[in-house]
Amino acid sequence: MALIVVKDVHFAYDDSKFVLRGVNLEVKLGEVVTLLGPNGSGKTTLLRCIYKVLKPRIGCIYIDGKNILDLTSREIAKVISGVPQEHETTFPYRVIDVVVMGKTPFLDLFSAPSIKDYKVAKNILEKLGKAELAERPYTQISGGERQLVLIARALMQNPRVMLLDEPTKHLDIVNKMKVLSIIKKLAVEKRLAVLMTLHDPNEAIMFSDKIVLVKEGKVICSISSEELTAESLEKVYGMPFRLVKDGNVKTILPVLEYTV
Amino acid sequence: MLSKRNYYLILFSPIPVILVSLGVGRYPLHLMFKSFSLGETASFILFNIRLPRILLCALAGATLSVAGASLQSTLRNPLVSPYILGLSQGAAFGAALAMLLLPYSSYMIPILAFIFGFSAVILACSLARIRGGFSTVTVILAGVIVAAIFTALLSIVKFISDPYRLSGIVFWTMGGFYKASWDYLLLAAPGSVTGLTILFFLRWRLNVLSMGDEEAKLMGVNVYRERLLVLISATLACASVISVSGIVAWVGLIVPHIVRSLVGSDNKYLIPASAAFGASILVLTDDLCRSLFSFEIPISIVTTLVAAPYFIYLLRKVGGEWR
């Protein structure tokens, strides 16, 4: 059964322009789904609707069969965790302090995480191969490391669904591959449903089970990553692409129409 | 935590500070103890003048520092304090208004101080809120505006007060504990202890709130409700203290910064340490105020003169990191 069901969602920040215009989507357990589409196509807006920061004008979103309008932020946070696109740091908390914040949905207003929770947080960091960061101020680590710390915090929520908004933004190629492999591995091992947005079609092909192409607030098509073609990308981005095959490896390259 | 040793040193610092401060004053200590018993004058000075004053000072220092640290976290802004947000000025206006209109009912002073202090905070926060978030700059600007409004309103109160009351209000806006007594302590304690207790138990939550609205919500926090609770508690605590001590500037901004550099940013430790450090610092400052010269110096003058250089140093050192 699908864990997230998005049904005919329309959303507008103001009345003049709808950012989402009838989105339908399903994400199953253990599945990595990538939203692919040009800037401003509504990918981030859709994620923010799913974790109830924004409220759709029309349409419903169901998590595990329940309409999110009937759930509190806390109830949602027990199922869904997320890594937002931009994280603005303020105070130099230790990495372990940031990771343990993922425990919040399971704590009462006036309580704090226990020693056991700190141990769990440390274990999560260890599994991500970043145990040595625990005591460092999270304002002084690299962008790739910070992304892993935020993923660790999301895992601390012990979620069934993870939403990641451009998890590879600002990262170099090695860190991109590292972060995406970890996400893919987590989806398989922990049976997580993962929904993320990416900008690089090749990353999408390599790491996702399903690719959802989005344009102007509408889902153009929802296909398995093997089925992604140059034509479908051209339809979404409005520029030609070329598919290069080398054995089993598929690469998508943009075709430049203009020569300088 | 940065250092466990620092944390416990700070936490227990008020005890020796208070004991030493009991001995500070015009009436010398060696005259107090004659053959191991206190004379009548000495015990009056010790228990009815110095002790309530020192306790009130400690309470005020703890309150302003904890409120400062909590406001900094919940508005995710290291430059915020009750003074900079306009809370102090709002509360001061409310208290002065009560002194002008209802001179014989002292219990109205903290109530009006709370009402106007809270109006100032809400006004500053709603002015600062742009596109669903607080930016460092807008919060400061909104605070400047709100502080200016309430300073002007306070001027009106001063303007229409008779000269006798005017001098009282003027001295009081410079801050001071010279009027301290058990009655004053009882006037301030209920509100400030209530506010401090709530903030103490909420303290770990402040970490999550400081991650920003959207991320806090992602972690299941009802951001609006919890921030409101922090604002109400901080205002209640500050307004109660300001009602009796007047405006004490800078403490709420500087103390959290110093403590953060000693024990780290985790509010679980920052809040108790700020309370203890703020209490110690303000008691020591008041010791200076009442013993440095033959007359008393208003405490805000000293706190500002001491804190400003430290803040200049801080600005030069880490200024670039505050956006």
Coordinates of C-alpha atoms in Angstrom, one line a residue:
Chain A
M1 CA 0.0 0.0 0.0
A2 CA 1.1 3.5 -0.7
L3 CA 2.4 5.4 2.4
I4 CA 1.9 8.8 0.9
V5 CA -1.0 9.5 -1.4
V6 CA -1.3 13.0 -3.0
K7 CA -4.7 13.5 -4.6
D8 CA -5.5 16.3 -7.0
V9 CA -3.6 18.9 -4.9
H10 CA -3.8 22.6 -6.0
F11 CA -1.9 25.2 -4.2
A12 CA -1.4 29.0 -4.6
Y13 CA 0.6 31.4 -2.5
D14 CA -1.8 34.2 -3.7
D15 CA -4.9 34.1 -5.8
S16 CA -3.3 35.2 -9.0
K17 CA -1.2 32.1 -9.8
F18 CA -1.5 28.4 -8.9
V19 CA 1.9 26.9 -8.2
L20 CA 0.4 23.3 -8.0
R21 CA -2.3 22.5 -10.4
G22 CA -3.7 19.1 -9.7
V23 CA -0.8 16.9 -8.5
N24 CA -1.3 13.2 -8.1
L25 CA 1.4 11.1 -6.5
E26 CA 2.0 7.9 -4.6
V27 CA 5.1 6.8 -2.7
K28 CA 5.4 3.2 -1.4
L29 CA 7.4 1.7 1.5
G30 CA 11.1 1.1 0.6
E31 CA 10.8 3.1 -2.6
V32 CA 12.8 6.1 -3.6
V33 CA 10.8 8.6 -5.7
T34 CA 12.5 11.6 -7.3
L35 CA 10.7 14.8 -8.4
L36 CA 12.4 16.2 -11.4
G37 CA 11.5 19.5 -13.1
P38 CA 12.7 23.0 -13.9
N39 CA 13.1 25.7 -11.3
G40 CA 9.7 27.0 -10.1
S41 CA 7.8 23.9 -11.3
G42 CA 6.4 23.4 -7.7
K43 CA 8.6 20.6 -6.3
T44 CA 9.5 22.3 -3.1
T45 CA 6.0 23.6 -2.7
L46 CA 4.7 20.0 -3.0
L47 CA 7.1 18.8 -0.3
R48 CA 6.0 21.6 2.0
C49 CA 2.4 20.7 1.4
I50 CA 3.1 17.1 2.4
Y51 CA 4.6 18.1 5.7
K52 CA 1.8 20.5 6.3
V53 CA 3.8 23.8 6.3
L54 CA 1.5 24.8 3.5
K55 CA -2.2 24.0 3.1
P56 CA -3.5 23.0 -0.4
R57 CA -6.4 25.0 -1.7
I58 CA -8.0 22.0 -3.3
G59 CA -7.1 18.3 -2.9
C60 CA -6.0 16.0 -0.1
I61 CA -2.8 14.4 1.1
Y62 CA -3.0 11.0 2.9
I63 CA -0.3 9.6 5.1
D64 CA -0.7 5.9 5.9
G65 CA -4.4 6.3 5.0
K66 CA -5.0 9.3 7.2
N67 CA -5.8 12.8 5.9
I68 CA -3.0 15.1 7.1
L69 CA -5.6 17.8 7.9
D70 CA -6.8 15.5 10.8
L71 CA -3.2 15.1 12.1
T72 CA -1.2 17.5 14.3
S73 CA 2.3 18.5 13.4
R74 CA 3.5 16.2 16.1
E75 CA 1.6 13.2 14.8
I76 CA 2.9 13.9 11.3
A77 CA 6.5 14.3 12.6
K78 CA 6.3 10.8 14.0
V79 CA 5.8 9.4 10.5
I80 CA 7.5 11.9 8.3
S81 CA 10.9 13.6 8.7
G82 CA 12.5 16.0 6.3
V83 CA 15.6 17.7 5.3
P84 CA 14.8 21.2 4.0
Q85 CA 16.7 22.8 1.1
E86 CA 18.2 25.7 3.0
H87 CA 19.4 25.4 6.5
E88 CA 20.4 28.7 8.1
T89 CA 22.6 28.2 11.1
T90 CA 22.4 30.4 14.1
F91 CA 24.0 29.2 17.3
P92 CA 27.0 26.8 17.3
Y93 CA 25.3 23.7 18.7
R94 CA 27.3 20.6 18.9
V95 CA 26.5 18.1 16.1
I96 CA 25.2 15.6 18.6
D97 CA 22.8 18.3 20.0
V98 CA 21.4 18.8 16.5
V99 CA 21.0 15.1 15.8
V100 CA 19.2 14.5 19.1
M101 CA 16.6 17.2 18.2
G102 CA 15.0 14.6 16.0
K103 CA 13.6 13.1 19.2
T104 CA 11.3 16.2 19.6
P105 CA 8.0 14.6 18.4
F106 CA 8.3 11.9 21.0
L107 CA 9.0 14.4 23.9
D108 CA 6.6 16.4 26.0
L109 CA 6.8 20.2 26.0
F110 CA 8.7 20.3 29.3
S111 CA 11.1 17.4 28.8
A112 CA 14.5 16.8 27.2
P113 CA 16.1 13.8 25.5
S114 CA 17.5 11.2 27.9
I115 CA 21.1 9.8 28.0
K116 CA 19.7 6.8 25.9
D117 CA 18.6 9.2 23.2
Y118 CA 22.1 10.7 23.0
K119 CA 23.4 7.2 22.6
V120 CA 20.9 6.5 19.8
A121 CA 22.0 9.8 18.1
K122 CA 25.6 8.7 18.4
N123 CA 24.8 5.3 16.8
I124 CA 23.1 7.0 13.9
L125 CA 26.1 9.2 13.3
E126 CA 28.3 6.2 13.5
K127 CA 26.3 4.4 10.9
L128 CA 26.6 7.4 8.6
G129 CA 30.4 7.2 9.2
K130 CA 30.5 10.5 10.9
A131 CA 30.9 9.6 14.6
E132 CA 34.0 11.8 14.9
L133 CA 31.8 14.9 14.3
A134 CA 29.7 14.4 17.4
E135 CA 31.3 17.0 19.6
R136 CA 32.1 19.6 16.9
P137 CA 30.1 22.8 16.5
Y138 CA 27.8 22.1 13.5
T139 CA 28.4 25.6 12.3
Q140 CA 32.0 24.8 11.5
I141 CA 31.7 21.6 9.5
S142 CA 31.6 21.4 5.7
G143 CA 28.4 21.5 3.7
G144 CA 28.5 17.8 2.9
E145 CA 28.9 16.9 6.5
R146 CA 26.1 19.3 7.5
Q147 CA 23.8 17.6 5.0
L148 CA 24.6 14.2 6.7
V149 CA 24.0 15.7 10.1
L150 CA 20.6 16.9 9.0
I151 CA 19.9 13.4 7.5
A152 CA 21.0 11.9 10.9
R153 CA 18.5 14.3 12.6
A154 CA 15.8 13.2 10.3
L155 CA 16.6 9.5 11.0
M156 CA 16.5 10.2 14.8
Q157 CA 12.8 10.8 14.2
N158 CA 12.6 7.1 13.3
P159 CA 10.4 8.0 10.3
R160 CA 8.7 5.8 7.8
V161 CA 8.8 8.6 5.2
M162 CA 11.7 10.9 4.5
L163 CA 11.3 14.0 2.4
L164 CA 14.5 15.6 1.1
D165 CA 14.6 18.9 -0.8
E166 CA 17.6 19.0 -3.1
P167 CA 19.8 16.9 -0.7
T168 CA 22.8 17.4 -3.1
K169 CA 22.6 21.2 -3.3
H170 CA 26.0 22.9 -2.7
L171 CA 27.8 19.5 -2.6
D172 CA 30.8 18.4 -4.7
I173 CA 30.5 15.3 -6.8
V174 CA 31.9 12.9 -4.2
N175 CA 29.7 14.1 -1.5
K176 CA 26.7 14.0 -3.9
M177 CA 27.3 10.4 -4.5
K178 CA 27.9 9.7 -0.8
V179 CA 24.7 11.4 0.3
L180 CA 22.5 9.8 -2.4
S181 CA 24.0 6.3 -1.8
I182 CA 23.2 6.6 1.9
I183 CA 19.7 7.7 1.2
K184 CA 19.2 4.8 -1.2
K185 CA 20.7 2.4 1.3
L186 CA 18.4 3.7 4.1
A187 CA 15.3 3.2 1.9
V188 CA 16.2 -0.4 1.3
E189 CA 17.4 -1.3 4.8
K190 CA 15.0 0.6 6.9
R191 CA 12.1 0.2 4.5
L192 CA 11.6 3.9 4.2
A193 CA 9.6 5.7 1.7
V194 CA 11.7 8.5 0.3
L195 CA 10.5 11.4 -1.7
M196 CA 13.2 13.9 -2.9
T197 CA 13.8 16.6 -5.4
L198 CA 16.9 16.7 -7.6
H199 CA 18.1 18.7 -10.5
D200 CA 20.4 16.3 -12.2
P201 CA 18.6 13.6 -14.3
N202 CA 21.6 11.3 -14.0
E203 CA 21.5 11.4 -10.2
A204 CA 17.8 10.6 -10.5
I205 CA 18.4 7.6 -12.8
M206 CA 21.2 6.3 -10.6
F207 CA 19.5 6.5 -7.2
S208 CA 15.7 6.4 -7.6
D209 CA 13.1 3.7 -8.3
K210 CA 10.6 6.1 -9.7
I211 CA 11.0 9.4 -11.4
V212 CA 8.1 12.0 -11.4
L213 CA 8.5 14.7 -14.0
V214 CA 6.9 17.9 -13.0
K215 CA 6.2 21.0 -15.0
E216 CA 4.3 24.2 -14.1
G217 CA 2.6 22.5 -11.1
K218 CA 1.5 19.4 -12.9
V219 CA 2.8 15.9 -13.1
I220 CA 3.8 15.2 -16.7
C221 CA 4.6 11.6 -16.2
S222 CA 5.5 9.1 -13.5
I223 CA 7.9 6.4 -14.7
S224 CA 10.5 4.0 -13.4
S225 CA 14.1 5.3 -13.7
E226 CA 14.8 2.9 -16.6
E227 CA 12.0 4.4 -18.6
L228 CA 13.4 7.9 -18.6
T229 CA 13.9 9.1 -22.1
A230 CA 15.4 12.1 -23.7
E231 CA 12.0 13.0 -25.2
S232 CA 10.2 13.1 -21.9
L233 CA 12.9 15.4 -20.5
E234 CA 12.7 17.6 -23.5
K235 CA 8.9 17.9 -22.9
V236 CA 9.5 19.1 -19.3
Y237 CA 12.6 21.3 -19.7
G238 CA 11.9 22.6 -23.3
M239 CA 15.4 21.8 -24.5
P240 CA 16.7 18.8 -26.4
F241 CA 18.6 16.0 -24.6
R242 CA 20.6 13.0 -25.8
L243 CA 20.7 9.6 -24.2
V244 CA 24.1 7.9 -24.3
K245 CA 24.3 4.2 -23.5
D246 CA 27.5 2.5 -22.5
G247 CA 26.6 -1.1 -21.7
N248 CA 24.2 -1.0 -18.8
V249 CA 25.0 2.6 -17.9
K250 CA 22.6 5.3 -19.2
T251 CA 23.7 8.9 -19.3
I252 CA 21.6 11.9 -20.2
L253 CA 23.3 14.8 -21.8
P254 CA 21.8 18.2 -22.7
V255 CA 22.2 19.2 -26.4
L256 CA 23.3 22.7 -26.9
E257 CA 21.5 24.4 -29.7
Y258 CA 23.7 27.4 -29.8
T259 CA 27.3 27.6 -30.5
V260 CA 29.3 30.5 -29.3
Chain B
M1 CA 28.4 21.0 26.9
L2 CA 31.7 22.8 26.3
S3 CA 33.0 22.3 29.9
K4 CA 31.4 20.6 32.8
R5 CA 33.8 22.3 35.2
N6 CA 32.8 25.8 33.9
Y7 CA 29.1 24.8 34.2
Y8 CA 29.3 23.9 37.9
L9 CA 31.6 26.8 38.7
I10 CA 29.0 29.2 37.3
L11 CA 26.1 27.4 38.8
F12 CA 27.4 27.8 42.3
S13 CA 28.9 31.2 41.9
P14 CA 26.0 33.1 43.4
I15 CA 26.6 31.5 46.9
P16 CA 30.0 33.1 47.6
V17 CA 29.0 36.3 45.8
I18 CA 25.9 36.7 48.0
L19 CA 27.9 36.0 51.1
V20 CA 30.6 38.5 50.3
S21 CA 28.1 41.1 49.2
L22 CA 26.4 40.9 52.6
G23 CA 29.7 42.4 54.0
V24 CA 29.8 45.2 51.4
G25 CA 28.4 48.6 52.5
R26 CA 28.9 51.7 54.5
Y27 CA 28.5 50.0 57.8
P28 CA 31.7 48.0 58.3
L29 CA 31.7 44.3 58.9
H30 CA 34.0 44.3 61.9
L31 CA 31.5 46.4 63.8
M32 CA 28.7 44.0 63.2
F33 CA 30.2 41.1 65.0
K34 CA 30.9 41.8 68.7
S35 CA 31.6 38.7 70.6
F36 CA 30.0 36.4 68.0
S37 CA 26.5 38.1 68.2
L38 CA 24.9 40.7 66.0
G39 CA 23.9 44.0 67.5
E40 CA 20.4 45.3 66.8
T41 CA 21.5 47.9 64.3
A42 CA 23.8 45.4 62.6
S43 CA 21.1 42.7 62.2
F44 CA 18.6 45.3 60.9
I45 CA 21.1 46.4 58.3
L46 CA 22.0 42.9 57.4
F47 CA 18.6 41.3 57.2
N48 CA 16.3 44.2 56.3
I49 CA 18.5 46.3 54.1
R50 CA 21.3 44.3 52.6
L51 CA 19.7 40.8 52.3
P52 CA 16.5 41.8 50.4
R53 CA 18.5 44.1 48.2
I54 CA 21.0 41.4 47.3
L55 CA 18.3 38.9 46.7
L56 CA 16.3 41.3 44.5
C57 CA 19.5 42.0 42.6
A58 CA 20.1 38.3 42.1
L59 CA 16.6 37.7 41.0
A60 CA 16.8 40.6 38.5
G61 CA 20.1 39.4 37.1
A62 CA 18.8 35.9 36.7
T63 CA 15.5 37.0 35.1
L64 CA 17.0 39.4 32.6
S65 CA 19.7 36.9 31.6
V66 CA 17.3 34.0 31.2
A67 CA 14.8 36.2 29.3
G68 CA 17.6 37.4 27.1
A69 CA 18.8 33.8 26.3
S70 CA 15.3 32.6 25.7
L71 CA 14.4 35.5 23.4
Q72 CA 17.6 35.0 21.5
S73 CA 16.8 31.3 20.9
T74 CA 13.1 31.7 20.0
L75 CA 13.8 34.6 17.6
R76 CA 17.0 32.8 16.5
N77 CA 18.9 36.0 16.9
P78 CA 22.0 36.4 19.0
L79 CA 21.5 40.2 19.2
V80 CA 18.2 40.2 20.9
S81 CA 17.5 41.1 24.6
P82 CA 14.6 42.5 26.6
Y83 CA 16.2 46.0 26.2
I84 CA 16.8 45.7 22.5
L85 CA 13.4 44.3 21.7
G86 CA 11.6 47.2 23.5
L87 CA 10.3 44.9 26.2
S88 CA 12.1 46.9 28.9
Q89 CA 10.9 50.3 27.6
G90 CA 7.3 49.0 27.3
A91 CA 7.4 47.7 30.8
A92 CA 9.0 50.9 32.1
F93 CA 6.2 52.9 30.5
G94 CA 3.6 50.7 32.0
A95 CA 5.2 50.9 35.5
A96 CA 5.6 54.7 35.2
L97 CA 2.0 55.1 34.1
A98 CA 0.9 53.1 37.2
M99 CA 3.1 55.3 39.4
L100 CA 1.5 58.4 37.9
L101 CA -2.1 57.3 37.9
L102 CA -2.3 55.0 40.9
P103 CA 0.4 56.1 43.3
Y104 CA -1.1 54.3 46.2
S105 CA -1.6 50.8 44.8
S106 CA 1.9 49.4 44.2
Y107 CA 0.6 46.0 43.1
M108 CA -0.8 47.6 39.9
I109 CA 2.8 48.5 38.9
P110 CA 3.8 45.0 37.8
I111 CA 0.4 44.4 36.2
L112 CA 0.7 47.5 34.0
A113 CA 4.4 46.8 33.4
F114 CA 3.4 43.3 32.1
I115 CA 0.6 44.6 29.9
F116 CA 2.7 47.2 28.1
G117 CA 5.9 45.1 28.1
F118 CA 3.9 42.3 26.4
S119 CA 2.3 44.8 23.9
A120 CA 5.8 46.0 23.1
V121 CA 7.0 42.4 22.4
I122 CA 4.0 41.5 20.3
L123 CA 4.3 44.7 18.4
A124 CA 8.1 44.1 17.8
C125 CA 7.5 40.5 16.7
S126 CA 4.7 41.3 14.3
L127 CA 6.6 44.2 12.8
A128 CA 9.6 41.9 12.4
R129 CA 7.8 39.0 10.8
I130 CA 8.3 39.1 7.1
R131 CA 7.3 36.2 4.8
G132 CA 6.7 33.9 7.8
G133 CA 10.1 34.2 9.4
F134 CA 12.2 36.5 11.5
S135 CA 15.4 37.9 10.0
T136 CA 18.1 39.2 12.2
V137 CA 17.9 42.7 10.8
T138 CA 14.1 43.1 10.9
V139 CA 13.9 42.0 14.5
I140 CA 16.5 44.6 15.5
L141 CA 14.9 47.3 13.5
A142 CA 11.5 46.5 14.9
G143 CA 12.9 46.6 18.4
V144 CA 14.5 50.0 17.7
I145 CA 11.1 51.3 16.5
V146 CA 9.1 49.9 19.4
A147 CA 11.7 51.0 22.0
A148 CA 11.5 54.5 20.5
I149 CA 7.7 54.6 20.7
F150 CA 7.7 53.6 24.4
T151 CA 10.5 55.9 25.3
A152 CA 8.4 58.7 23.8
L153 CA 5.3 57.6 25.7
L154 CA 7.5 57.5 28.9
S155 CA 8.5 61.0 28.1
I156 CA 4.9 62.1 28.1
V157 CA 4.5 60.5 31.5
K158 CA 7.6 62.4 32.7
F159 CA 6.3 65.6 31.2
I160 CA 3.0 65.6 33.0
S161 CA 4.4 64.4 36.3
D162 CA 5.0 66.9 39.1
P163 CA 8.7 67.6 39.9
Y164 CA 8.7 65.4 42.9
R165 CA 7.4 62.3 41.1
L166 CA 9.5 63.3 38.0
S167 CA 12.8 62.9 39.8
G168 CA 11.6 59.5 41.1
I169 CA 10.7 58.3 37.6
V170 CA 13.9 59.6 36.1
F171 CA 16.1 57.8 38.7
W172 CA 14.0 54.7 38.2
T173 CA 14.5 54.6 34.4
M174 CA 18.3 54.6 35.1
G175 CA 17.8 51.4 37.2
G176 CA 18.6 50.9 40.8
F177 CA 18.0 48.7 43.8
Y178 CA 18.3 51.5 46.4
K179 CA 14.6 51.2 47.3
A180 CA 14.9 47.4 47.8
S181 CA 13.0 45.9 50.7
W182 CA 11.2 42.7 51.5
D183 CA 8.0 44.3 50.2
Y184 CA 9.6 45.0 46.9
L185 CA 11.0 41.5 46.7
L186 CA 7.5 40.2 47.3
L187 CA 6.2 42.4 44.6
A188 CA 8.6 41.2 42.0
A189 CA 9.0 37.5 43.0
P190 CA 5.7 35.9 42.0
G191 CA 5.8 37.0 38.4
S192 CA 9.5 36.6 37.8
V193 CA 9.7 33.2 39.6
T194 CA 6.7 31.9 37.6
G195 CA 8.3 33.1 34.3
L196 CA 11.7 31.7 35.2
T197 CA 10.2 28.3 36.1
I198 CA 8.4 28.0 32.8
L199 CA 11.5 28.9 30.9
F200 CA 13.6 26.6 32.9
F201 CA 11.4 23.6 32.0
L202 CA 11.0 24.7 28.4
R203 CA 14.7 25.2 28.0
W204 CA 15.6 22.2 25.8
R205 CA 12.7 23.1 23.5
L206 CA 14.4 26.4 22.9
N207 CA 17.1 24.5 20.9
V208 CA 14.4 23.2 18.5
L209 CA 12.7 26.6 18.2
S210 CA 16.0 28.2 17.3
M211 CA 16.2 26.0 14.2
G212 CA 13.6 28.2 12.5
D213 CA 9.9 27.9 12.1
E214 CA 9.8 25.4 9.3
E215 CA 12.3 23.0 10.7
A216 CA 10.8 23.2 14.2
K217 CA 7.4 22.3 12.6
L218 CA 9.0 19.4 10.7
M219 CA 10.1 18.1 14.1
G220 CA 6.5 18.3 15.4
V221 CA 6.6 21.6 17.3
N222 CA 3.6 23.8 17.4
V223 CA 5.8 26.8 16.7
Y224 CA 3.2 29.5 17.2
R225 CA 1.9 28.3 20.5
E226 CA 5.4 27.5 22.0
R227 CA 6.9 30.8 20.9
L228 CA 4.0 32.6 22.4
L229 CA 4.6 30.7 25.7
V230 CA 8.2 31.7 25.7
L231 CA 7.4 35.4 25.0
I232 CA 4.7 35.5 27.7
S233 CA 7.0 33.9 30.3
A234 CA 10.0 36.1 29.4
T235 CA 7.8 39.2 29.5
L236 CA 6.1 38.3 32.8
A237 CA 9.5 37.7 34.4
C238 CA 11.1 40.9 33.1
A239 CA 8.1 43.1 33.7
S240 CA 7.9 42.0 37.3
V241 CA 11.6 42.8 37.9
I242 CA 11.5 46.0 36.0
S243 CA 8.6 47.2 38.0
V244 CA 10.8 47.4 41.1
S245 CA 14.3 47.9 39.7
G246 CA 13.7 50.2 36.7
I247 CA 15.5 49.6 33.5
V248 CA 18.7 47.6 33.8
A249 CA 20.3 47.8 30.4
W250 CA 22.6 45.3 28.6
V251 CA 22.6 42.5 31.2
G252 CA 20.1 40.4 29.1
L253 CA 22.3 40.7 26.0
I254 CA 25.7 40.2 27.4
V255 CA 25.3 37.5 30.0
P256 CA 24.0 34.8 27.5
H257 CA 26.9 35.6 25.2
I258 CA 29.5 35.2 27.9
V259 CA 27.9 32.0 29.2
R260 CA 27.6 30.6 25.7
S261 CA 31.3 31.0 25.2
L262 CA 31.9 29.1 28.6
V263 CA 29.4 26.3 28.5
G264 CA 28.2 26.1 24.9
S265 CA 24.9 26.8 23.1
D266 CA 22.8 24.0 24.3
N267 CA 19.9 25.7 26.2
K268 CA 19.7 22.8 28.6
Y269 CA 22.8 24.2 30.2
L270 CA 22.8 27.7 28.9
I271 CA 19.6 28.7 30.7
P272 CA 20.6 27.6 34.3
A273 CA 24.1 28.9 33.8
S274 CA 22.8 32.2 32.5
A275 CA 20.5 32.5 35.6
A276 CA 23.4 31.9 38.0
F277 CA 25.9 34.1 36.1
G278 CA 23.4 36.9 35.6
A279 CA 22.6 36.8 39.3
S280 CA 26.3 36.9 40.3
I281 CA 27.2 39.7 37.9
L282 CA 24.3 41.9 38.9
V283 CA 24.9 41.5 42.6
L284 CA 28.6 42.4 42.1
T285 CA 27.7 45.4 39.9
D286 CA 25.3 46.6 42.6
D287 CA 28.1 46.2 45.1
L288 CA 30.1 48.6 43.1
C289 CA 27.1 51.0 42.7
R290 CA 26.5 51.3 46.4
S291 CA 30.1 51.3 47.6
L292 CA 32.2 53.0 45.0
F293 CA 31.3 56.6 46.0
S294 CA 29.6 58.3 48.9
F295 CA 26.4 58.4 46.8
E296 CA 24.7 55.7 44.8
I297 CA 25.2 55.3 41.1
P298 CA 22.2 54.2 39.0
I299 CA 23.0 50.6 38.0
S300 CA 22.2 51.0 34.2
I301 CA 25.1 53.4 33.9
V302 CA 27.5 50.9 35.2
T303 CA 26.1 47.9 33.3
T304 CA 26.2 49.9 30.1
L305 CA 29.8 51.1 30.7
V306 CA 31.0 47.7 31.5
A307 CA 29.0 45.8 28.8
A308 CA 29.6 48.1 25.9
P309 CA 33.4 47.4 25.6
Y310 CA 32.8 43.7 25.8
F311 CA 30.2 43.9 23.1
I312 CA 32.5 46.0 20.9
Y313 CA 35.1 43.2 21.3
L314 CA 32.4 40.6 20.5
L315 CA 31.3 42.5 17.4
R316 CA 34.9 42.7 16.1
K317 CA 35.6 39.1 16.8
V318 CA 32.5 37.3 15.5
G319 CA 30.5 40.2 13.8
G320 CA 30.9 38.7 10.4
E321 CA 29.1 35.5 11.3
W322 CA 25.9 37.4 12.3
R323 CA 23.8 37.9 9.2

